[in-house]
GROMACS .gro file of C-alpha atoms in nm:
model
  364
    1MET     CA    1  -3.264   1.279  -9.409
    2LYS     CA    2  -3.286   0.928  -9.162
    3ILE     CA    3  -2.973   0.824  -8.854
    4ALA     CA    4  -2.993   0.515  -8.628
    5ILE     CA    5  -2.824   0.509  -8.393
    6VAL     CA    6  -2.651   0.223  -8.252
    7GLY     CA    7  -2.432   0.056  -8.067
    8LEU     CA    8  -2.408  -0.253  -7.744
    9PRO     CA    9  -2.645  -0.167  -7.462
   10ASN     CA   10  -2.526   0.160  -7.171
   11VAL     CA   11  -2.212   0.305  -7.404
   12GLY     CA   12  -2.441   0.651  -7.441
   13LYS     CA   13  -2.676   0.610  -7.670
   14SER     CA   14  -3.033   0.698  -7.540
   15THR     CA   15  -2.861   0.984  -7.381
   16LEU     CA   16  -2.679   1.138  -7.704
   17PHE     CA   17  -2.995   1.050  -7.781
   18SER     CA   18  -3.183   1.262  -7.534
   19ALA     CA   19  -2.920   1.531  -7.571
   20ILE     CA   20  -2.910   1.613  -7.946
   21THR     CA   21  -3.313   1.616  -7.957
   22LYS     CA   22  -3.376   1.737  -7.607
   23LYS     CA   23  -3.633   1.471  -7.592
   24ALA     CA   24  -3.696   1.249  -7.292
   25VAL     CA   25  -3.558   0.933  -7.309
   26ASP     CA   26  -3.543   0.576  -7.055
   27CYS     CA   27  -3.246   0.601  -6.953
   28ALA     CA   28  -3.191   0.381  -6.711
   29ASN     CA   29  -2.898   0.201  -6.624
   30PHE     CA   30  -2.957  -0.206  -6.734
   31PRO     CA   31  -2.857  -0.313  -7.079
   32PHE     CA   32  -3.234  -0.323  -7.309
   33CYS     CA   33  -3.371  -0.084  -7.053
   34THR     CA   34  -3.443   0.080  -7.516
   35ILE     CA   35  -3.705  -0.131  -7.661
   36ASP     CA   36  -3.909   0.038  -7.948
   37PRO     CA   37  -3.694   0.239  -8.082
   38ASN     CA   38  -3.763   0.621  -8.070
   39VAL     CA   39  -3.697   0.850  -8.313
   40GLY     CA   40  -3.660   1.210  -8.338
   41MET     CA   41  -3.635   1.514  -8.489
   42VAL     CA   42  -3.361   1.770  -8.512
   43GLU     CA   43  -3.288   2.041  -8.690
   44VAL     CA   44  -2.981   2.087  -8.853
   45PRO     CA   45  -2.845   2.451  -8.733
   46ASP     CA   46  -2.690   2.695  -9.007
   47TYR     CA   47  -2.584   3.050  -8.914
   48ARG     CA   48  -2.595   3.108  -9.268
   49LEU     CA   49  -3.048   3.153  -9.229
   50GLU     CA   50  -3.129   3.359  -8.970
   51PRO     CA   51  -2.874   3.681  -9.183
   52LEU     CA   52  -3.108   3.587  -9.547
   53SER     CA   53  -3.427   3.630  -9.311
   54LYS     CA   54  -3.328   3.958  -9.156
   55ILE     CA   55  -3.244   4.135  -9.491
   56SER     CA   56  -3.547   4.001  -9.712
   57ASN     CA   57  -3.784   4.057  -9.389
   58SER     CA   58  -3.854   3.679  -9.396
   59GLY     CA   59  -4.199   3.636  -9.205
   60ARG     CA   60  -4.006   3.304  -9.034
   61ILE     CA   61  -3.684   3.051  -9.098
   62ILE     CA   62  -3.689   2.707  -9.167
   63HIS     CA   63  -3.427   2.474  -9.096
   64THR     CA   64  -3.423   2.134  -9.325
   65THR     CA   65  -3.412   1.831  -9.055
   66ILE     CA   66  -3.247   1.522  -8.925
   67GLU     CA   67  -3.441   1.186  -8.809
   68PHE     CA   68  -3.294   0.961  -8.524
   69VAL     CA   69  -3.352   0.720  -8.422
   70ASP     CA   70  -3.218   0.632  -8.136
   71VAL     CA   71  -3.226   0.174  -8.205
   72ALA     CA   72  -3.206  -0.059  -7.852
   73GLY     CA   73  -2.840  -0.199  -7.808
   74LEU     CA   74  -2.700  -0.459  -7.972
   75VAL     CA   75  -2.477  -0.735  -7.789
   76ARG     CA   76  -2.274  -1.049  -7.927
   77GLY     CA   77  -2.507  -1.261  -8.160
   78ALA     CA   78  -2.814  -0.995  -8.215
   79ALA     CA   79  -2.828  -1.148  -8.634
   80GLU     CA   80  -2.943  -1.449  -8.479
   81GLY     CA   81  -3.187  -1.380  -8.254
   82GLN     CA   82  -2.978  -1.299  -7.903
   83GLY     CA   83  -3.085  -1.063  -7.686
   84LEU     CA   84  -3.379  -0.799  -7.896
   85GLY     CA   85  -3.132  -0.863  -8.184
   86ASN     CA   86  -3.375  -0.908  -8.519
   87ALA     CA   87  -3.627  -0.658  -8.479
   88PHE     CA   88  -3.354  -0.432  -8.397
   89LEU     CA   89  -3.125  -0.433  -8.710
   90ALA     CA   90  -3.516  -0.419  -8.890
   91ASN     CA   91  -3.472  -0.059  -8.699
   92ILE     CA   92  -3.162   0.012  -8.844
   93ARG     CA   93  -3.267  -0.065  -9.253
   94ASP     CA   94  -3.488   0.202  -9.307
   95THR     CA   95  -3.218   0.454  -9.275
   96ASP     CA   96  -3.003   0.669  -9.420
   97ALA     CA   97  -2.688   0.600  -9.228
   98ILE     CA   98  -2.546   0.471  -8.890
   99VAL     CA   99  -2.381   0.624  -8.604
  100GLN     CA  100  -2.245   0.337  -8.392
  101VAL     CA  101  -2.204   0.537  -8.018
  102LEU     CA  102  -1.793   0.364  -7.881
  103ARG     CA  103  -1.770   0.429  -7.503
  104ILE     CA  104  -1.417   0.559  -7.412
  105PHE     CA  105  -1.499   0.717  -7.093
  106LYS     CA  106  -1.470   0.552  -6.803
  107ASP     CA  107  -1.774   0.541  -6.451
  108ASP     CA  108  -1.782   0.270  -6.226
  109ASP     CA  109  -2.167   0.291  -6.191
  110ILE     CA  110  -2.276   0.232  -6.496
  111ILE     CA  111  -2.155  -0.107  -6.627
  112HIS     CA  112  -2.062  -0.208  -6.939
  113VAL     CA  113  -2.265  -0.566  -7.073
  114ASP     CA  114  -1.900  -0.761  -7.098
  115GLY     CA  115  -1.746  -0.628  -6.840
  116ALA     CA  116  -1.467  -0.368  -6.984
  117ILE     CA  117  -1.442  -0.045  -7.176
  118ASP     CA  118  -1.288  -0.215  -7.483
  119PRO     CA  119  -1.453   0.043  -7.790
  120THR     CA  120  -1.225  -0.174  -8.069
  121ARG     CA  121  -1.407  -0.498  -7.913
  122ASP     CA  122  -1.678  -0.349  -7.935
  123MET     CA  123  -1.697  -0.223  -8.309
  124GLU     CA  124  -1.611  -0.536  -8.417
  125THR     CA  125  -1.857  -0.704  -8.225
  126ILE     CA  126  -2.173  -0.435  -8.406
  127ASN     CA  127  -1.966  -0.499  -8.718
  128ILE     CA  128  -1.965  -0.844  -8.784
  129GLU     CA  129  -2.399  -0.798  -8.613
  130LEU     CA  130  -2.466  -0.651  -8.900
  131ALA     CA  131  -2.253  -0.874  -9.178
  132LEU     CA  132  -2.403  -1.116  -9.044
  133ALA     CA  133  -2.749  -0.997  -9.061
  134ASP     CA  134  -2.668  -0.900  -9.449
  135MET     CA  135  -2.552  -1.228  -9.516
  136ALA     CA  136  -2.841  -1.385  -9.473
  137ILE     CA  137  -3.062  -1.151  -9.672
  138VAL     CA  138  -2.798  -1.131  -9.970
  139THR     CA  139  -2.778  -1.540  -9.930
  140LYS     CA  140  -3.166  -1.564  -9.942
  141ARG     CA  141  -3.142  -1.272 -10.235
  142LEU     CA  142  -2.949  -1.540 -10.417
  143ASP     CA  143  -3.094  -1.822 -10.438
  144THR     CA  144  -3.408  -1.663 -10.542
  145ALA     CA  145  -3.252  -1.461 -10.818
  146SER     CA  146  -3.097  -1.735 -10.895
  147ARG     CA  147  -3.427  -1.942 -10.957
  148GLN     CA  148  -3.529  -1.677 -11.145
  149LEU     CA  149  -3.246  -1.711 -11.378
  150LYS     CA  150  -3.399  -2.091 -11.469
  151SER     CA  151  -3.734  -1.901 -11.545
  152GLY     CA  152  -3.528  -1.647 -11.812
  153LYS     CA  153  -3.242  -1.453 -11.827
  154SER     CA  154  -3.258  -1.069 -11.801
  155LYS     CA  155  -3.005  -0.740 -11.774
  156GLU     CA  156  -3.081  -0.660 -11.437
  157LEU     CA  157  -3.141  -1.055 -11.308
  158GLU     CA  158  -2.829  -1.018 -11.457
  159LEU     CA  159  -2.654  -0.752 -11.272
  160LEU     CA  160  -2.754  -0.814 -10.969
  161LEU     CA  161  -2.661  -1.189 -10.933
  162ASN     CA  162  -2.321  -1.079 -10.985
  163ALA     CA  163  -2.380  -0.811 -10.747
  164LEU     CA  164  -2.490  -1.052 -10.487
  165GLU     CA  165  -2.221  -1.280 -10.570
  166ARG     CA  166  -1.991  -1.011 -10.479
  167ALA     CA  167  -2.192  -0.958 -10.181
  168LYS     CA  168  -2.153  -1.273  -9.986
  169SER     CA  169  -1.848  -1.364 -10.155
  170ALA     CA  170  -1.662  -0.973  -9.891
  171LEU     CA  171  -1.911  -1.096  -9.641
  172GLU     CA  172  -1.776  -1.383  -9.622
  173LYS     CA  173  -1.469  -1.250  -9.581
  174GLY     CA  174  -1.540  -1.004  -9.295
  175GLU     CA  175  -1.583  -0.658  -9.567
  176GLN     CA  176  -1.827  -0.385  -9.476
  177LEU     CA  177  -1.991  -0.405  -9.862
  178ARG     CA  178  -1.912   0.007  -9.818
  179ASP     CA  179  -1.589  -0.054  -9.887
  180LEU     CA  180  -1.587  -0.236 -10.258
  181GLU     CA  181  -1.657  -0.002 -10.570
  182TRP     CA  182  -1.977   0.025 -10.684
  183GLY     CA  183  -2.123   0.074 -11.038
  184GLU     CA  184  -2.401   0.272 -11.001
  185ASP     CA  185  -2.633  -0.018 -11.223
  186GLU     CA  186  -2.549  -0.290 -10.942
  187LEU     CA  187  -2.674  -0.075 -10.658
  188LYS     CA  188  -3.008   0.022 -10.816
  189GLU     CA  189  -3.055  -0.277 -10.786
  190MET     CA  190  -2.976  -0.369 -10.498
  191LYS     CA  191  -3.073  -0.048 -10.325
  192SER     CA  192  -3.438  -0.262 -10.213
  193LEU     CA  193  -3.212  -0.483  -9.970
  194SER     CA  194  -3.102  -0.251  -9.734
  195LEU     CA  195  -2.772  -0.369  -9.677
  196LEU     CA  196  -2.686  -0.207  -9.352
  197THR     CA  197  -2.269  -0.260  -9.400
  198LEU     CA  198  -2.351  -0.050  -9.723
  199LYS     CA  199  -2.487   0.160  -9.531
  200PRO     CA  200  -2.219   0.493  -9.414
  201MET     CA  201  -2.064   0.462  -9.057
  202ILE     CA  202  -2.001   0.758  -8.852
  203TYR     CA  203  -1.842   0.609  -8.510
  204ALA     CA  204  -1.938   0.862  -8.206
  205LEU     CA  205  -1.643   0.733  -7.941
  206ASN     CA  206  -1.844   0.893  -7.668
  207VAL     CA  207  -1.533   1.072  -7.420
  208SER     CA  208  -1.561   1.175  -7.080
  209GLU     CA  209  -1.486   1.575  -7.051
  210GLU     CA  210  -1.132   1.491  -6.961
  211GLN     CA  211  -1.033   1.258  -7.296
  212LEU     CA  212  -1.326   1.560  -7.559
  213GLN     CA  213  -1.011   1.827  -7.421
  214ASP     CA  214  -0.706   1.580  -7.470
  215ARG     CA  215  -0.854   1.412  -7.865
  216PRO     CA  216  -0.824   1.037  -7.790
  217GLN     CA  217  -0.645   0.987  -8.090
  218THR     CA  218  -0.452   0.628  -7.968
  219THR     CA  219  -0.850   0.585  -7.983
  220ILE     CA  220  -0.879   0.673  -8.287
  221ASP     CA  221  -0.559   0.474  -8.458
  222ASP     CA  222  -0.715   0.117  -8.268
  223ILE     CA  223  -0.992   0.190  -8.456
  224ALA     CA  224  -0.895   0.326  -8.818
  225ARG     CA  225  -0.668  -0.030  -8.736
  226LEU     CA  226  -0.930  -0.257  -8.692
  227GLY     CA  227  -1.013  -0.213  -9.073
  228ARG     CA  228  -1.272   0.080  -9.041
  229VAL     CA  229  -1.361   0.202  -9.349
  230ALA     CA  230  -1.186   0.486  -9.543
  231SER     CA  231  -1.529   0.683  -9.642
  232ASP     CA  232  -1.603   0.670  -9.200
  233GLN     CA  233  -1.589   0.905  -8.994
  234ILE     CA  234  -1.532   0.962  -8.707
  235VAL     CA  235  -1.648   1.227  -8.384
  236PRO     CA  236  -1.504   1.244  -8.061
  237ILE     CA  237  -1.807   1.330  -7.823
  238CYS     CA  238  -1.931   1.359  -7.485
  239ALA     CA  239  -2.242   1.289  -7.459
  240LYS     CA  240  -2.315   1.426  -7.084
  241MET     CA  241  -2.209   1.758  -7.212
  242GLU     CA  242  -2.430   1.755  -7.465
  243SER     CA  243  -2.740   1.646  -7.176
  244GLU     CA  244  -2.613   1.971  -7.065
  245PHE     CA  245  -2.684   2.179  -7.307
  246ILE     CA  246  -3.063   2.161  -7.292
  247ASP     CA  247  -3.109   2.412  -7.061
  248MET     CA  248  -2.882   2.695  -7.125
  249SER     CA  249  -2.806   2.974  -7.372
  250GLN     CA  250  -2.653   2.964  -7.675
  251GLU     CA  251  -2.464   3.227  -7.485
  252GLU     CA  252  -2.397   3.006  -7.222
  253LYS     CA  253  -2.332   2.655  -7.485
  254LYS     CA  254  -2.071   2.946  -7.619
  255GLU     CA  255  -1.867   2.996  -7.308
  256TYR     CA  256  -1.919   2.613  -7.211
  257LEU     CA  257  -1.762   2.483  -7.510
  258GLU     CA  258  -1.431   2.786  -7.446
  259SER     CA  259  -1.404   2.610  -7.096
  260VAL     CA  260  -1.326   2.288  -7.281
  261ASP     CA  261  -1.103   2.367  -7.674
  262GLN     CA  262  -1.402   2.349  -7.862
  263THR     CA  263  -1.551   2.550  -8.148
  264GLN     CA  264  -1.864   2.284  -8.205
  265SER     CA  265  -2.086   2.093  -7.994
  266GLY     CA  266  -2.105   1.724  -8.037
  267LEU     CA  267  -2.428   1.763  -8.251
  268ASP     CA  268  -2.268   2.003  -8.518
  269GLN     CA  269  -1.978   1.744  -8.557
  270LEU     CA  270  -2.308   1.452  -8.601
  271ILE     CA  271  -2.417   1.635  -8.857
  272VAL     CA  272  -2.120   1.760  -9.102
  273ALA     CA  273  -1.961   1.463  -9.027
  274ALA     CA  274  -2.364   1.266  -9.181
  275TYR     CA  275  -2.370   1.515  -9.485
  276LYS     CA  276  -2.001   1.459  -9.564
  277SER     CA  277  -2.064   1.065  -9.557
  278LEU     CA  278  -2.383   1.124  -9.749
  279ASN     CA  279  -2.230   1.336  -9.957
  280LEU     CA  280  -2.518   1.606  -9.932
  281ILE     CA  281  -2.475   1.998  -9.970
  282THR     CA  282  -2.685   2.291  -9.884
  283PHE     CA  283  -2.887   2.519 -10.133
  284LEU     CA  284  -3.097   2.822  -9.954
  285THR     CA  285  -3.397   2.993 -10.107
  286SER     CA  286  -3.525   3.366  -9.946
  287GLY     CA  287  -3.857   3.582  -9.965
  288GLU     CA  288  -4.103   3.766  -9.748
  289MET     CA  289  -4.229   3.483  -9.709
  290GLU     CA  290  -3.990   3.253  -9.539
  291THR     CA  291  -3.600   3.181  -9.537
  292ARG     CA  292  -3.535   2.838  -9.592
  293ALA     CA  293  -3.210   2.584  -9.605
  294TRP     CA  294  -3.294   2.269  -9.827
  295THR     CA  295  -3.049   1.995  -9.819
  296THR     CA  296  -3.017   1.798 -10.178
  297LYS     CA  297  -2.737   1.541 -10.298
  298ALA     CA  298  -2.367   1.747 -10.453
  299GLY     CA  299  -2.340   1.753 -10.796
  300SER     CA  300  -2.745   1.800 -10.800
  301SER     CA  301  -2.854   1.959 -11.140
  302ALA     CA  302  -3.079   2.311 -11.122
  303PRO     CA  303  -3.395   2.128 -11.190
  304GLN     CA  304  -3.252   1.778 -10.978
  305ALA     CA  305  -3.247   2.058 -10.658
  306ALA     CA  306  -3.559   2.204 -10.770
  307GLY     CA  307  -3.714   1.866 -10.744
  308VAL     CA  308  -3.627   1.876 -10.408
  309ILE     CA  309  -3.829   2.177 -10.309
  310HIS     CA  310  -4.156   2.050 -10.520
  311THR     CA  311  -4.174   1.756 -10.834
  312ASP     CA  312  -4.335   1.897 -11.045
  313PHE     CA  313  -4.018   2.177 -11.068
  314GLU     CA  314  -3.831   2.008 -11.210
  315LYS     CA  315  -4.036   1.899 -11.475
  316GLY     CA  316  -4.164   2.277 -11.498
  317PHE     CA  317  -3.770   2.387 -11.461
  318ILE     CA  318  -3.738   2.719 -11.708
  319ARG     CA  319  -3.402   2.898 -11.538
  320ALA     CA  320  -3.200   2.932 -11.197
  321GLU     CA  321  -3.107   3.321 -11.075
  322VAL     CA  322  -2.860   3.214 -10.811
  323VAL     CA  323  -2.616   3.411 -10.594
  324SER     CA  324  -2.372   3.252 -10.332
  325TYR     CA  325  -2.475   3.371  -9.985
  326GLN     CA  326  -2.184   3.586  -9.902
  327ASP     CA  327  -2.265   3.824 -10.207
  328PHE     CA  328  -2.686   3.817 -10.053
  329VAL     CA  329  -2.506   3.956  -9.733
  330ASP     CA  330  -2.300   4.197  -9.925
  331ASN     CA  331  -2.495   4.354 -10.147
  332ASN     CA  332  -2.832   4.366  -9.892
  333GLY     CA  333  -3.042   4.138 -10.021
  334TRP     CA  334  -3.132   3.989 -10.417
  335ASN     CA  335  -3.248   4.391 -10.556
  336GLY     CA  336  -2.849   4.453 -10.426
  337ALA     CA  337  -2.705   4.146 -10.599
  338LYS     CA  338  -2.828   4.222 -10.909
  339ASP     CA  339  -2.702   4.599 -10.936
  340LYS     CA  340  -2.434   4.521 -10.844
  341GLY     CA  341  -2.368   4.230 -11.131
  342LYS     CA  342  -2.378   3.896 -10.856
  343VAL     CA  343  -2.663   3.704 -11.050
  344ARG     CA  344  -2.623   3.438 -11.212
  345ILE     CA  345  -2.941   3.291 -11.452
  346GLU     CA  346  -2.831   2.968 -11.495
  347GLY     CA  347  -2.964   2.680 -11.675
  348LYS     CA  348  -3.087   2.353 -11.725
  349GLU     CA  349  -2.693   2.230 -11.711
  350TYR     CA  350  -2.589   2.409 -11.418
  351ILE     CA  351  -2.408   2.182 -11.082
  352ILE     CA  352  -2.575   2.358 -10.733
  353LYS     CA  353  -2.353   2.479 -10.454
  354ASP     CA  354  -2.374   2.462 -10.089
  355GLY     CA  355  -2.464   2.793  -9.982
  356ASP     CA  356  -2.641   2.876 -10.281
  357VAL     CA  357  -2.901   3.143 -10.242
  358VAL     CA  358  -3.183   3.089 -10.552
  359TYR     CA  359  -3.452   3.146 -10.659
  360PHE     CA  360  -3.605   2.983 -10.919
  361ARG     CA  361  -3.839   3.014 -11.280
  362VAL     CA  362  -4.088   2.686 -11.314
  363ALA     CA  363  -4.324   2.699 -11.516
  364THR     CA  364  -4.723   2.646 -11.462
   0.00000   0.00000   0.00000
């Protein structure tokens, strides 16, 4: 899973990136400080792995990961090349989802590119630039597809043309493409275009510690009224506080969160939002060699989930032995769960659930 972090200059993108990936990046107080995208991998925290590992006496624990891409600050006119726009927009295309950082906190020592704090204006600026960038791609591809159609019709080409015409019409109205209903065949034809407004969007409201405790509901309501797509996620997060977690122990981090009436870090909330936006779940494997988390699409069949581990596993799938995480823990592992009848034998039609502990039987 690859997620872009975008926003205007000096809204806290690089501070957030540095905090959640524990990777030092340049966070100087001036626009376009970040030119090339910073890329960092972060482990997805999962409380289930350690108990499973202890029960299975595993040699190692392997978390699933998210790749975050910190893209330099966008400005009004980026789609037309203003600032360092086009290069930055290109960096967003190769991602699965977008986290848009909106500055809520006030600090006279940190300049704002537009001179004043206004998250709804900032969101509109970024979304317009993403839509304009998509419009350029859609218009160009529509022109090419129309010429191709004259050379000979095909079902795929006609499907693409209809989808592109719908997309162009929506973008001209200022709509985000992810808010439209698309058929699977349409999305398949448009996938190669990597359209930005089709990607899931998560709004990270960069707040102060005081605002985090107050929960800036007014700002959330304002953003919703501005035309936010219903499926978009909103996560209030204090990037400054997240950066202070870097040198803390887990116990210190827990106490800090409790002091500001929080149960989860901003990173944890972003990950939950990302999984929800991308319709993902986690299944688990556990044995003496390793205990590991795997990510798959919700609704994946057992063979499809096996294919996440290795492509050959999907082809050679025979059956899956499945037990819920809680039953695995309550019965002290595979043997105990089998003795109590908690392990199920599932075939090709079984749909994997979040938290399933699975052992796949495959033909070799």
